[in-house]
Short mmCIF file of C-alpha atoms in Angstrom, two decimals:
data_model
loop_
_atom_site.label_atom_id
_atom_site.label_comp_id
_atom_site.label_asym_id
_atom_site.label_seq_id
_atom_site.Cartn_x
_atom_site.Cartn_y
_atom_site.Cartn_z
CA UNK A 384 49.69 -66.39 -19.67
CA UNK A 385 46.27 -66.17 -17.98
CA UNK A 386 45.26 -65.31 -14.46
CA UNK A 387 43.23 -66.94 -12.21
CA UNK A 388 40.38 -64.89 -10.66
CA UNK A 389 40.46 -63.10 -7.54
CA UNK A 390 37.42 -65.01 -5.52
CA UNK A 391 34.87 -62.84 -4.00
CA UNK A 392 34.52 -62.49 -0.72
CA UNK A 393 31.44 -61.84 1.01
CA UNK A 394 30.53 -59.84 3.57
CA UNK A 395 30.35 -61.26 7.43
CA UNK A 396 27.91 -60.22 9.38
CA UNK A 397 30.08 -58.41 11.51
CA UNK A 398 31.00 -56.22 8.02
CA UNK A 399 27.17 -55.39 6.95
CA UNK A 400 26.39 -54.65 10.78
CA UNK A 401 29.25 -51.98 10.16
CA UNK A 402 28.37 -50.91 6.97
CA UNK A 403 24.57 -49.93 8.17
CA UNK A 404 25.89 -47.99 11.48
CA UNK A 405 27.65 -46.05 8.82
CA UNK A 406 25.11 -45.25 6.43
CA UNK A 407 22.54 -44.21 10.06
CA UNK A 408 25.11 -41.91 11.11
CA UNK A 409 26.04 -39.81 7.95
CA UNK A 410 22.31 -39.78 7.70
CA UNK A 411 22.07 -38.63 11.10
CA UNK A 412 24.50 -36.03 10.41
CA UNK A 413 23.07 -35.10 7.55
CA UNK A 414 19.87 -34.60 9.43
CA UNK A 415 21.95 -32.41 12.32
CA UNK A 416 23.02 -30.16 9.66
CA UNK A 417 19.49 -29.67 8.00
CA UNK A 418 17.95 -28.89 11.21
CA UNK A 419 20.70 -26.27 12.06
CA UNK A 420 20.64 -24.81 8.67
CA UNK A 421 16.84 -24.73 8.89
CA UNK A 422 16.79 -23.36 12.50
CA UNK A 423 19.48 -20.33 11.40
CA UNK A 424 16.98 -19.28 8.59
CA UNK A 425 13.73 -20.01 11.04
CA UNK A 426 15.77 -16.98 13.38
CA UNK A 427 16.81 -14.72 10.40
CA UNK A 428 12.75 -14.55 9.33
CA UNK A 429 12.05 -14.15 12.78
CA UNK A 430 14.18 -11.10 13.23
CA UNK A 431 13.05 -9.59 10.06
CA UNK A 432 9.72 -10.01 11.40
CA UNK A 433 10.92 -8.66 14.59
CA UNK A 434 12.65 -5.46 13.22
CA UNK A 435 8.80 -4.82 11.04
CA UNK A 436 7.10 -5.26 14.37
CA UNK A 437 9.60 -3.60 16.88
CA UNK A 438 9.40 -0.47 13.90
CA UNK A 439 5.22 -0.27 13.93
CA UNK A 440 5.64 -0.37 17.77
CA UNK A 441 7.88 2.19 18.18
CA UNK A 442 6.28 4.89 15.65
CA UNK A 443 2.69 4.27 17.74
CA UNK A 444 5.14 4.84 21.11
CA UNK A 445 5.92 8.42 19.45
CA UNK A 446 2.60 9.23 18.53
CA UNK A 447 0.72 8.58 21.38
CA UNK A 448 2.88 10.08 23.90
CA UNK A 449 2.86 13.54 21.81
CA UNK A 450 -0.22 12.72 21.35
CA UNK A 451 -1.73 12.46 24.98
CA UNK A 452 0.55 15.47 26.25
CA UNK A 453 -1.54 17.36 22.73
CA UNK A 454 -5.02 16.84 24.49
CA UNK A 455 -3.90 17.34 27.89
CA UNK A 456 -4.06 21.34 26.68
CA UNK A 457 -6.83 21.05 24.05
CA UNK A 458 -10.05 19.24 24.45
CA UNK A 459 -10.69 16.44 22.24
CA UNK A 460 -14.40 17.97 21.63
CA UNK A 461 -12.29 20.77 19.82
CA UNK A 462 -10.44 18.72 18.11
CA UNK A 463 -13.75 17.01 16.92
CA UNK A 464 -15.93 19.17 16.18
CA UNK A 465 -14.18 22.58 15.53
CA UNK A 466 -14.43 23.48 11.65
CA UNK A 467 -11.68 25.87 12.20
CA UNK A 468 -7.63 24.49 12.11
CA UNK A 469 -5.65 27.96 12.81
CA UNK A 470 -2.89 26.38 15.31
CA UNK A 471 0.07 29.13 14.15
CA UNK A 472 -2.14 31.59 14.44
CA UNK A 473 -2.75 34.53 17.52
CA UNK A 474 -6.36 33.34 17.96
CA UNK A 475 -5.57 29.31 18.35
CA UNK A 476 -7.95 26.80 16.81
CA UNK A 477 -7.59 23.08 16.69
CA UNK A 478 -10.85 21.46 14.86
CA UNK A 479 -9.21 18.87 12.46
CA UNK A 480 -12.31 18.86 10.16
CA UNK A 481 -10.51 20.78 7.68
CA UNK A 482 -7.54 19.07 7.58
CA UNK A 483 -9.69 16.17 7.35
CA UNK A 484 -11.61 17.28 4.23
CA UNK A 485 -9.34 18.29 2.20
CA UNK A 486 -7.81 14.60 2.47
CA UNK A 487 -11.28 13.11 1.63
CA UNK A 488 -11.97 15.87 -1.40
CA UNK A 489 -8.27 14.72 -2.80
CA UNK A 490 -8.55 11.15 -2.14
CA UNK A 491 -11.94 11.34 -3.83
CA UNK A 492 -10.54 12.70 -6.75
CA UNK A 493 -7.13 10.60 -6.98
CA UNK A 494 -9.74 7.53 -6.32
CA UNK A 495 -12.35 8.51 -9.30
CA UNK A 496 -8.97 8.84 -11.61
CA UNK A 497 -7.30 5.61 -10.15
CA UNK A 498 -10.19 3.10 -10.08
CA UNK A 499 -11.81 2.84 -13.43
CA UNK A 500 -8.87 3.57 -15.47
CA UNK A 501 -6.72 1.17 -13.16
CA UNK A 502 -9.25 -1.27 -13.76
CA UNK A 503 -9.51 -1.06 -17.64
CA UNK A 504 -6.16 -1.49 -17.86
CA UNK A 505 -6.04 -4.23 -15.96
CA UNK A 506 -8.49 -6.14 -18.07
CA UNK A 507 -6.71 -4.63 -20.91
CA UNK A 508 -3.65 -6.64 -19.78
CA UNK A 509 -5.33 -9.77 -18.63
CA UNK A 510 -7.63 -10.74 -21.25
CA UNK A 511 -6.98 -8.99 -24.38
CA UNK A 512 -3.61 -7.92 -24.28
CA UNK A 513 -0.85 -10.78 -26.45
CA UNK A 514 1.49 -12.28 -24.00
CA UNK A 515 4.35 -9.78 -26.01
CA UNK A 516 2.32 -6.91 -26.01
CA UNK A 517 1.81 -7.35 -22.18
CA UNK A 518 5.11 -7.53 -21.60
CA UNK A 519 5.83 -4.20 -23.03
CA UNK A 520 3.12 -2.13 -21.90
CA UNK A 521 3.06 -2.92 -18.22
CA UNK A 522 6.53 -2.30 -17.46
CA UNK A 523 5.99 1.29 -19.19
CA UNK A 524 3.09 1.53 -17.01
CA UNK A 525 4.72 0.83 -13.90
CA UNK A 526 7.38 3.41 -14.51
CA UNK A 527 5.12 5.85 -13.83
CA UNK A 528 5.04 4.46 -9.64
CA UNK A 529 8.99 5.27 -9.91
CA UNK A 530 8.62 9.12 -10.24
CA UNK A 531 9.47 10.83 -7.61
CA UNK A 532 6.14 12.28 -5.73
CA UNK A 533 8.29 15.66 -5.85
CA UNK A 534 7.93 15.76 -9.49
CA UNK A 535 4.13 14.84 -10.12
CA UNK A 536 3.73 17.76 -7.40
CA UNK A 537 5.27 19.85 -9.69
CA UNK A 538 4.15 18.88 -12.84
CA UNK A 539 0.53 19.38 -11.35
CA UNK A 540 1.44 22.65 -10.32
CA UNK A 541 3.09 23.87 -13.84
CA UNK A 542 1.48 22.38 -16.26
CA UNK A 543 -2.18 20.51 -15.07
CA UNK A 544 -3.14 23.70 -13.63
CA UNK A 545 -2.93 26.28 -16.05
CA UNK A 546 -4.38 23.68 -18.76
CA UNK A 547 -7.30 23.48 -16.58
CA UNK A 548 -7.18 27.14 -15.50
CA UNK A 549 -8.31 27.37 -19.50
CA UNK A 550 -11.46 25.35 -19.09
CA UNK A 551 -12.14 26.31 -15.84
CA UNK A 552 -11.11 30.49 -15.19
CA UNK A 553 -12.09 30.26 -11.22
CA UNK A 554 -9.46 27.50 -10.63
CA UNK A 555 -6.92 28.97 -8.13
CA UNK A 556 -3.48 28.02 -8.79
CA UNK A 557 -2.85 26.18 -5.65
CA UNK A 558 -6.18 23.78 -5.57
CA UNK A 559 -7.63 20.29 -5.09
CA UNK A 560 -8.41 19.49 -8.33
CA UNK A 561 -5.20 19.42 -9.86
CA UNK A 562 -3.67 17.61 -7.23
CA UNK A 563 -5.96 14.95 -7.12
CA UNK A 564 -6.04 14.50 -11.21
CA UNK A 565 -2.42 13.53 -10.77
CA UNK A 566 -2.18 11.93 -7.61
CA UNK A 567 -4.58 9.24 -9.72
CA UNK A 568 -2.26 8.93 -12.30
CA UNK A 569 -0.09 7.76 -9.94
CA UNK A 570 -1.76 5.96 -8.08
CA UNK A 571 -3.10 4.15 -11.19
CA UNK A 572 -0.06 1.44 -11.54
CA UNK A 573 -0.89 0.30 -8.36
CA UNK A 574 -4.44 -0.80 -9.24
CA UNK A 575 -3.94 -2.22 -12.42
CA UNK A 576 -1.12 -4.36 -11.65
CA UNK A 577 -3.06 -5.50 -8.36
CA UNK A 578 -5.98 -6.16 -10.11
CA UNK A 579 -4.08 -7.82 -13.10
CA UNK A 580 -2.37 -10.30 -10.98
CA UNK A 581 -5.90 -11.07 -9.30
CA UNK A 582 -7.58 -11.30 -12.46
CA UNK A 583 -4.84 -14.37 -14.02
CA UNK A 584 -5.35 -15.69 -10.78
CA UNK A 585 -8.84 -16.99 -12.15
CA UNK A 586 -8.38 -20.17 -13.52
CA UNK A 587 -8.50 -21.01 -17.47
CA UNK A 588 -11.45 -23.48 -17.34
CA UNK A 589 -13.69 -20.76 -16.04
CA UNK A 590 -13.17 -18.75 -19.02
CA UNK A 591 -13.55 -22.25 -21.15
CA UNK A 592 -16.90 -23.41 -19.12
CA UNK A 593 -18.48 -19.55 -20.44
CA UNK A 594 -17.35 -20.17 -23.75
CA UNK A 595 -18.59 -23.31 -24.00
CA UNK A 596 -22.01 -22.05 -23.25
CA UNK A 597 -21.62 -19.51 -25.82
CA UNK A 598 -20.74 -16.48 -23.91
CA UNK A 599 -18.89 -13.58 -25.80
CA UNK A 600 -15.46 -12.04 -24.89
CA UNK A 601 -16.80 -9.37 -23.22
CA UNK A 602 -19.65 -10.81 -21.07
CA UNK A 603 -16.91 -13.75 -20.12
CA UNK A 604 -14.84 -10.51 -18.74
CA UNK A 605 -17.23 -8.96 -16.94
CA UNK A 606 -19.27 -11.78 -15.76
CA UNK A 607 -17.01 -14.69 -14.86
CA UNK A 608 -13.43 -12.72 -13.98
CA UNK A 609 -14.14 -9.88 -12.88
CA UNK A 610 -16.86 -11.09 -10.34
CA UNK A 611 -14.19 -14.12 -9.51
CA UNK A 612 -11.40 -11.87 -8.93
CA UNK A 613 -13.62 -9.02 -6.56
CA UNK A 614 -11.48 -9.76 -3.71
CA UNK A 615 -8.35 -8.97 -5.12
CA UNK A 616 -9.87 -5.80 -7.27
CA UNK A 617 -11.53 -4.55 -4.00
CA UNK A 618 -8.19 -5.24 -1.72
CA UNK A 619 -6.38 -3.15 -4.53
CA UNK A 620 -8.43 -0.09 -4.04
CA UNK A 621 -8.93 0.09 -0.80
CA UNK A 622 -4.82 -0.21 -0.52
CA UNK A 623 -4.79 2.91 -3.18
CA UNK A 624 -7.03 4.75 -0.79
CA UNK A 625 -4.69 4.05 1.84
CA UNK A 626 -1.87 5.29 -0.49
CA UNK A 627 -3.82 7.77 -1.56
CA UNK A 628 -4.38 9.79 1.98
CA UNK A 629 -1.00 9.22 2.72
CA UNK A 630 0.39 11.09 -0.31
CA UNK A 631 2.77 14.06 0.84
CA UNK A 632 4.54 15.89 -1.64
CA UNK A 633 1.90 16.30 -4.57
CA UNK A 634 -0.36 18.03 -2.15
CA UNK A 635 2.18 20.41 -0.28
CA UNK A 636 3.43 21.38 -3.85
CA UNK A 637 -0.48 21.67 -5.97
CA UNK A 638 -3.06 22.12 -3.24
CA UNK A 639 -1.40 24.62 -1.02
CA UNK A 640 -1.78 25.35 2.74
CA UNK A 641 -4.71 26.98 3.59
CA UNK A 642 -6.76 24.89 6.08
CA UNK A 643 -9.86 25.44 4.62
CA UNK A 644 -13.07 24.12 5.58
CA UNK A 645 -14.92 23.33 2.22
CA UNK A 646 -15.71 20.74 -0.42
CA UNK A 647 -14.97 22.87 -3.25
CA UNK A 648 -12.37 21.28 -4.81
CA UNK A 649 -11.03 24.42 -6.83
CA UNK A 650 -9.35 26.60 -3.84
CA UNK A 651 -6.56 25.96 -2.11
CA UNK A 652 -6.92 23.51 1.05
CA UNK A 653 -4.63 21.81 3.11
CA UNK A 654 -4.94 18.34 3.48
CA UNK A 655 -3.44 16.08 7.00
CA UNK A 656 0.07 15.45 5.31
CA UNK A 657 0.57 19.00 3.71
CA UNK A 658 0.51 20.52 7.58
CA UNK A 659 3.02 18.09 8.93
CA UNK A 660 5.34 18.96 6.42
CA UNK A 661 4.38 22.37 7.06
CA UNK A 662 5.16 22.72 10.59
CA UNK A 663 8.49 20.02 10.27
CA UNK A 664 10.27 22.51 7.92
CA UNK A 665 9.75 25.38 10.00
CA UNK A 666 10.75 26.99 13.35
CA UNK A 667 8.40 25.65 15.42
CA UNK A 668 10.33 24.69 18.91
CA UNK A 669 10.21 21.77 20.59
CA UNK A 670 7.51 20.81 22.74
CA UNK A 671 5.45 23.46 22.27
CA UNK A 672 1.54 22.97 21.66
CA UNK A 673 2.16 23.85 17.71
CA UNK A 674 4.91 21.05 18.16
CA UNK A 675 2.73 18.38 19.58
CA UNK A 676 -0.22 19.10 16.58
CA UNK A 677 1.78 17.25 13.98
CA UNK A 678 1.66 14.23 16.22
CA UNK A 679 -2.44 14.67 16.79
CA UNK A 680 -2.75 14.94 13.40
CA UNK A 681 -0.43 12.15 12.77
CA UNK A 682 -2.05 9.84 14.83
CA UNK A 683 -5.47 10.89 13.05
CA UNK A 684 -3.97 9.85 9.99
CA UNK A 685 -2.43 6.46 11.10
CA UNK A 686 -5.43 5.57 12.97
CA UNK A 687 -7.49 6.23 9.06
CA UNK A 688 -4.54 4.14 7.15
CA UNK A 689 -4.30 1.30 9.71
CA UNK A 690 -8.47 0.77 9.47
CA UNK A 691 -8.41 0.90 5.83
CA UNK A 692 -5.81 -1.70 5.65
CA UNK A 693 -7.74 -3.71 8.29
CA UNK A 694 -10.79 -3.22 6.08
CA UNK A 695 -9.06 -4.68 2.88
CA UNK A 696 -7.46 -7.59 4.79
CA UNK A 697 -10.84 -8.41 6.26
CA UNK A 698 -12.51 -8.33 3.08
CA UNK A 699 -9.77 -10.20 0.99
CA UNK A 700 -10.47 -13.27 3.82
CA UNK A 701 -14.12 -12.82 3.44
CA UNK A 702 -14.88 -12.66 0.14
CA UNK A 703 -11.40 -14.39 -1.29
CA UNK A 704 -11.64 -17.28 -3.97
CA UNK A 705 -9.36 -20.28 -3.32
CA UNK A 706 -9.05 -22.18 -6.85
CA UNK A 707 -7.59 -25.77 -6.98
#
C-alpha cells in the first residue's frame, strides 16, 4: 500500500511578511535585554568607582579639617623649619623634620634592599628562569608580601638586630638599620613581580632581532628588555617607595620612638607612621593640640604618597612602550 505525498505548500506573502516581523522583534528584544543587562553592569562599575572615590574624598575631608584647626595654634614656619618634634612634651615643639628623616633614612634603606635584588629576580624569572621553575619560585617569593607587617617588625627586632649588633657593637637595639634591611625584604615581591610582568611584556621578536645580530644572553637582557621595559621597572619602584614610607608596624616595633633629628641610621628614630600609632594607642584626648598632630603629620604623609604615585603614573604615560 503506498501513499501519495503530502504537496508542499509555499509560503504567501502574507506568511513571509509575518515570519520577518517575528524574527525583528525577538531580535529587538534580544537587543532590549542586552542593553539592560549592559546598563545594570555600566551602574555596578560606576558605584564601585563611586565608593573608591567617595572613600579618597572623605579621608582628605578628615585630614584637612584637623589639619587647618592644627595650624591655627602652631605656625606652619614651625612646622617647617623646626628640627625639633617634642609635641608630648612640657616644652612643646612641632618641626616635622625629624619625623621626616627618619622616613627618608628608612625608605632609603628598604629602597637600596628592594631595588636591585627586586630587579635580579625579576630578570631571573623572565629570561632565564624554565617556564616550571618559574612557576615554583615566584609563588614562594610572593609569600613573603603575605606576612603580617607585625611579624617582620618583630623578627627585625629579635633576630636582625642582635646579628648585626655582632658586626656592628654601636647598633642600638631599637634603630634604622634593621628596620629598613627588612622592610626591603618585603618590599622586594612587589618589585620583582612588577618588573617581571613588565619585562614579558616585551615582545619575542625583540629578543629574536638581537640574536639575530649576534648579541649574547646577557647583553640581549640588559640592552633590549630591560631598556624596553623602563617604564614598568621605574613605575614599580617608585610604587615601593610609596609602600615603603607608608610602612607602620616594622618601624614602631625595630626603629623605636625617639624623634630624632639625624641621618645616622644606627639610633633609634621615629619615622611619620611610628608617631601616629604612637599617639592613637594612647590617652591623648580629643581635640587637643597633641590630638590634631597625628592629622598634620598625616596629611604630610598623604600629600608625599599621593605625589609619588602621581610621579609614577606620569612617568609610566611618558616613557611607556605600546607593542603591537
Amino acid at each position: 500500500m503506498t501513499t501519495e505525498p503530502t504537496p508542499v505548500t509555499m509560503p504567501t506573502p502574507i506568511d513571509r511578511r509575518a515570519w520577518v516581523e517575528r524574527v525583528l522583534t525577538g531580535t529587538q528584544r534580544i537587543d532590549r535585554i542586552r542593553q539592560v543587562r549592559e546598563s545594570i553592569v555600566l551602574a555596578v562599575l560606576f558605584l564601585a568607582a563611586l565608593v573608591s572615590i567617595g572613600t579618597t574624598l572623605g579621608i582628605i575631608y578628615t585630614l584637612a579639617i584637623e589639619t587647618f584647626h592644627f595650624f591655627q595654634r602652631v605656625s606652619i614656619v614651625d612646622f617647617l623649619t623646626d628640627t625639633q618634634w617634642t609635641p608630648l612634651f612640657t616644652e612643646k615643639h612641632f618641626g616635622i623634620w625629624p619625623l621626616l628623616t627618619a622616613t627618608l633614612v628608612v625608605s632609603a634603606i628598604a629602597m637600596l634592599v628592594a631595588l636591585p635584588l627586586g630587579l635580579l629576580a625579576a630578570i631571573g624569572l623572565s629570561e632565564y628562569a624554565s617556564p616550571r621553575l618559574g612557576a615554583i619560585v615566584k609563588p614562594i617569593l610572593e609569600i613573603l608580601a603575605g606576612v603580617p607587617t607585625v611579624v617582620y617588625g618583630y623578627f627585625a627586632l629579635l633576630f636582625v638586630t642582635p646579628l648585626l649588633k655582632r658586626f656592628i657593637p654601636q647598633l642600638e637595639v631599637f634603630n634604622a638599620l634593621s628596620a629598613g634591611l627588612v622592610m626591603g625584604i618585603m618590599i622586594l615581591p612587589l618589585v620583582a613581580s612588577l618588573s617581571e610582568d613588565a619585562m614579558r611584556a616585551v615582545p619575542q621578536s625583540l629578543r629574536e632581532g638581537a640574536y639575530a645580530l649576534g648579541a649574547t644572553k646577557l647583553e640581549v637582557v640588559w640592552r633590549v628588555v630591560v631598556p624596553s621595559s623602563l617604564s614598568g621597572i621605574v613605575a614599580a619602584f617608585i610604587l615601593a617607595v610609596s609602600r615603603a614610607i607608608g610602612e607602620t608596624m616594622i618601624v614602631a616595633i625595630a626603629a623605636g620612638q625617639v624623634p630624632r633629628f639625624t641621618l645616622n641610621p644606627l639610633v633609634a628614630m621615629e619615622t611619620m607612621t611610628a608617631y601616629i600609632v604612637q599617639v592613637s594607642l594612647g590617652d591623648t584626648p580629643h581635640g587637643t593640640l597633641e590630638y590634631q598632630t597625628i592629622f598634620a603629620v598625616g596629611t604630610t604623609l598623604f600629600v608625599i604618597t599621593m605625589a609619588l604615585n602621581l610621579l609614577s603614573y606620569r612617568f609610566l604615560q611618558r616613557f611607556r612602550e605600546v607593542y603591537e
